[in-house]
Coordinates of C-alpha atoms in Angstrom, one line a residue:
T30 CA 137.2 141.5 29.6
P31 CA 136.1 141.1 33.3
S32 CA 134.2 137.8 32.5
S33 CA 137.2 136.3 30.8
G34 CA 139.5 137.4 33.6
L35 CA 137.1 135.7 36.2
S36 CA 137.0 132.5 34.2
S37 CA 140.8 132.5 34.0
S38 CA 141.1 133.1 37.8
R39 CA 138.6 130.4 38.6
A40 CA 140.3 127.9 36.2
A41 CA 143.6 128.6 38.0
R42 CA 142.0 127.8 41.4
D43 CA 140.0 124.7 40.5
P44 CA 142.2 121.5 40.4
P45 CA 141.9 119.8 37.0
V46 CA 140.8 116.5 38.7
L47 CA 137.6 118.1 40.0
K48 CA 136.4 119.2 36.6
P49 CA 135.3 115.7 35.3
L50 CA 133.6 115.0 38.7
V51 CA 131.6 118.2 38.6
S52 CA 130.8 117.7 35.0
E53 CA 129.5 114.1 35.7
C54 CA 127.3 115.2 38.6
L55 CA 125.8 118.0 36.6
S56 CA 125.1 115.8 33.5
G57 CA 123.5 112.9 35.4
G58 CA 126.4 110.5 35.8
G59 CA 128.0 111.2 32.4
S60 CA 125.1 110.0 30.4
G61 CA 124.1 113.4 29.4
E62 CA 120.7 113.0 31.1
M63 CA 119.5 114.0 34.6
A64 CA 118.3 111.2 36.9
K65 CA 114.5 110.6 36.7
F66 CA 112.2 111.0 39.6
E67 CA 112.3 108.1 42.1
E68 CA 115.0 106.4 39.9
A69 CA 117.7 105.0 42.2
D70 CA 121.3 105.2 41.3
P71 CA 122.8 101.6 41.0
R72 CA 125.7 102.7 43.1
W73 CA 123.4 103.4 46.0
K74 CA 121.9 99.9 46.2
V75 CA 122.8 97.6 49.1
K76 CA 122.7 93.8 49.2
D77 CA 119.6 92.3 50.8
L78 CA 121.0 90.0 53.6
G79 CA 117.6 88.6 54.5
T80 CA 117.3 87.3 58.1
Q81 CA 121.0 87.3 58.4
G82 CA 121.0 91.0 58.4
A83 CA 118.3 91.4 61.0
N84 CA 119.4 92.6 64.5
V85 CA 123.0 91.3 64.1
N86 CA 124.5 90.3 67.4
N87 CA 121.4 91.6 69.1
W88 CA 122.6 95.2 68.6
H89 CA 119.0 96.4 68.9
W90 CA 116.7 95.6 71.8
T91 CA 115.0 92.2 71.8
E92 CA 112.0 91.4 73.9
N93 CA 110.6 88.2 75.3
D94 CA 107.3 87.8 77.1
C95 CA 107.8 86.5 80.7
F96 CA 104.3 86.9 82.0
P97 CA 103.8 83.1 81.9
Y98 CA 106.7 82.8 84.3
F99 CA 105.0 85.1 86.9
K100 CA 101.7 83.4 86.3
E101 CA 103.2 80.0 87.0
R102 CA 105.2 81.1 90.1
F103 CA 102.4 83.0 91.7
T104 CA 100.1 80.0 91.1
S105 CA 102.5 77.5 92.7
S106 CA 103.2 79.9 95.6
F107 CA 99.7 81.2 96.5
D108 CA 97.1 78.8 95.2
G109 CA 96.1 76.4 97.9
N110 CA 99.3 76.7 100.1
T111 CA 99.9 77.3 103.8
I112 CA 102.5 80.0 103.9
L113 CA 102.7 80.4 107.7
S114 CA 102.3 77.7 110.4
G115 CA 103.0 77.6 114.1
V116 CA 103.9 81.3 114.2
E117 CA 103.6 82.9 117.6
A118 CA 100.9 85.5 117.9
G119 CA 100.8 86.5 121.6
D120 CA 99.6 83.5 123.6
L121 CA 98.3 81.8 120.4
S122 CA 99.8 79.9 117.5
G123 CA 98.9 81.2 114.0
E124 CA 98.5 79.6 110.7
L125 CA 97.8 81.4 107.4
S126 CA 96.8 79.8 104.1
C127 CA 96.6 81.4 100.7
W128 CA 93.8 79.2 99.4
K129 CA 93.2 80.8 96.1
L130 CA 95.0 83.0 93.6
E131 CA 91.9 85.0 92.5
K132 CA 93.6 87.1 89.8
I133 CA 96.9 87.9 88.2
T134 CA 96.8 90.2 85.2
G135 CA 99.3 92.6 83.5
E136 CA 102.4 92.5 81.4
A137 CA 106.0 91.3 81.9
S138 CA 108.9 91.1 79.6
I139 CA 112.7 90.6 79.4
T140 CA 114.6 92.9 77.2
K141 CA 118.2 92.8 76.2
R142 CA 120.7 94.7 74.0
K143 CA 123.8 93.3 72.4
G144 CA 123.2 90.0 74.3
K145 CA 124.5 91.6 77.5
K146 CA 122.3 94.2 79.1
V147 CA 119.2 92.4 80.5
I148 CA 116.3 94.2 82.0
V149 CA 113.1 92.7 83.5
I150 CA 110.0 94.9 83.2
Y151 CA 106.7 94.1 84.8
E152 CA 103.4 95.6 85.8
L153 CA 101.1 93.2 87.6
E154 CA 97.8 93.3 89.4
V155 CA 97.3 90.5 91.9
D156 CA 94.5 89.3 94.2
I157 CA 95.0 86.5 96.7
K158 CA 92.4 84.9 99.0
W159 CA 93.6 84.1 102.5
E160 CA 92.4 82.3 105.7
A161 CA 93.9 82.8 109.1
I162 CA 93.4 80.5 112.1
L163 CA 94.8 81.1 115.6
K164 CA 94.8 78.3 118.2
N165 CA 95.5 78.1 121.9
A166 CA 97.8 75.8 123.7
A167 CA 95.2 73.1 123.8
G168 CA 94.9 73.2 120.0
E169 CA 91.5 74.8 120.1
T170 CA 90.6 77.6 117.6
A171 CA 90.6 80.9 119.4
S172 CA 90.1 83.1 116.4
S173 CA 89.7 82.7 112.6
S174 CA 89.0 84.9 109.7
K175 CA 89.1 85.2 105.9
G176 CA 89.9 87.9 103.4
S177 CA 92.1 88.9 100.5
Y178 CA 95.4 90.6 99.7
K179 CA 94.9 93.0 96.9
M180 CA 98.0 94.4 95.1
P181 CA 96.8 96.9 92.5
C182 CA 100.2 97.6 91.0
I183 CA 103.4 95.6 91.3
D184 CA 105.8 97.2 88.9
T185 CA 109.4 98.2 88.1
V186 CA 108.8 101.9 88.8
E187 CA 109.0 101.5 92.5
D188 CA 111.6 99.7 94.6
I189 CA 111.2 95.9 94.4
D190 CA 109.5 95.7 97.8
A191 CA 107.6 99.0 97.8
F192 CA 104.4 97.8 96.2
E193 CA 101.1 98.3 98.0
I194 CA 99.3 95.4 99.7
Q195 CA 95.7 96.1 100.7
V196 CA 94.5 93.7 103.4
K197 CA 90.7 93.1 103.1
F198 CA 88.7 91.3 105.8
N199 CA 85.5 89.4 105.2
K200 CA 84.4 89.9 108.8
E201 CA 85.5 92.4 111.4
A202 CA 83.6 91.3 114.5
K203 CA 85.5 91.1 117.8
E204 CA 86.0 87.3 117.6
H205 CA 87.8 87.8 114.3
K206 CA 90.1 90.6 115.4
S207 CA 93.1 88.5 116.4
A208 CA 93.1 86.5 113.2
N209 CA 92.7 89.7 111.2
D210 CA 95.6 91.3 113.0
F211 CA 97.7 88.2 112.3
A212 CA 96.9 88.3 108.6
K213 CA 97.6 92.0 108.4
K214 CA 100.9 91.9 110.2
Q215 CA 102.7 88.5 109.9
G216 CA 100.7 87.4 106.8
Q217 CA 101.2 90.5 104.8
A218 CA 104.9 90.6 105.5
K219 CA 105.3 87.0 104.4
V220 CA 103.4 87.6 101.1
R221 CA 105.6 90.6 100.3
E222 CA 108.7 88.5 101.1
M223 CA 107.6 85.7 98.8
I224 CA 106.8 88.1 95.9
V225 CA 110.2 89.8 96.2
A226 CA 111.8 86.4 96.0
I227 CA 109.9 85.5 92.8
I228 CA 111.0 88.7 91.1
E229 CA 114.6 88.3 92.2
Q230 CA 114.8 84.7 91.0
L231 CA 113.4 85.8 87.6
K232 CA 116.1 88.5 87.3
A233 CA 118.8 86.0 88.2
E234 CA 117.6 83.4 85.8
A235 CA 117.0 85.9 83.1
G236 CA 120.5 87.3 83.3
A237 CA 122.0 83.8 83.0
K238 CA 119.7 82.3 80.3
E239 CA 119.3 85.3 78.1
A240 CA 123.1 85.8 78.0
A241 CA 123.4 82.2 76.9
G242 CA 120.8 82.7 74.2
T243 CA 118.1 80.6 75.9
P244 CA 115.1 82.8 76.8
I245 CA 113.6 82.0 80.2
A246 CA 110.1 82.6 78.9
G247 CA 108.4 83.5 75.6
G248 CA 105.5 82.9 73.4
G249 CA 103.0 83.1 76.2
V250 CA 99.9 85.3 76.2
S251 CA 100.5 88.3 78.5
G252 CA 97.7 89.8 80.5
D253 CA 95.8 86.6 81.0
T254 CA 93.7 86.1 84.2
I255 CA 94.1 82.8 85.8
A256 CA 91.0 80.7 85.3
S257 CA 89.7 77.8 87.4
G258 CA 91.4 74.6 86.6
A259 CA 93.0 71.5 88.1
N260 CA 96.5 73.0 87.9
Q261 CA 95.6 76.6 88.6
A262 CA 92.9 77.0 91.1
P263 CA 91.0 75.0 93.7
S264 CA 88.0 73.0 92.6
E265 CA 84.5 74.3 92.9
E266 CA 83.9 72.1 95.9
K267 CA 87.1 73.4 97.6
A268 CA 86.2 77.0 96.8
K269 CA 82.6 76.5 98.2
A270 CA 84.0 74.9 101.3
K271 CA 86.3 77.9 101.9
A272 CA 83.6 80.6 101.2

């Protein structure tokens, strides 16, 4: 008959070794029963390696918070420090002090993969209070002013030195113009240079320490705003004296 001829032809094509395998699959592993819903086959189970099996050899990305690094470096650089002194400004000699780091907020992290590829990612908002004083040859103050450097976004999207610095003046009367110009030209350039140096130093240290398995920073709370304190900002008396 046609059906018996088809069976004979199929039997001739199928190797004998496949028949037990097909039969076992169709019968639920040779037990004569189909597998139950959500019932795992013992052969599919893998051994639980616990923490030893997590992120072996740093194959996946690992991340460490490095905002505390930025917070500490910006504080030590811009909180109560004179960053320019004896700088020529026409016929005058200029001095610029960053007397208070008003704010530093944002996020920063170091990520790596396979213990080799290290990337520093940051997005910061910074506000620095400044004071500029210009003196003549006799050492007398010819012009002085106060203000702030506001940086709304220092991040990894732009080039390392391409972030915006807004220069704000507390007073803009004629007698303050020379000091304001000094803060806007020489002072702004110095602040940018110092921030770039901080970022470049972090990248260099991160590459060395992360590759050695010793994170440069971690466990800090990102996004904190620097509060007044003995090690972070001028005292109330100092702040009032500068106001």
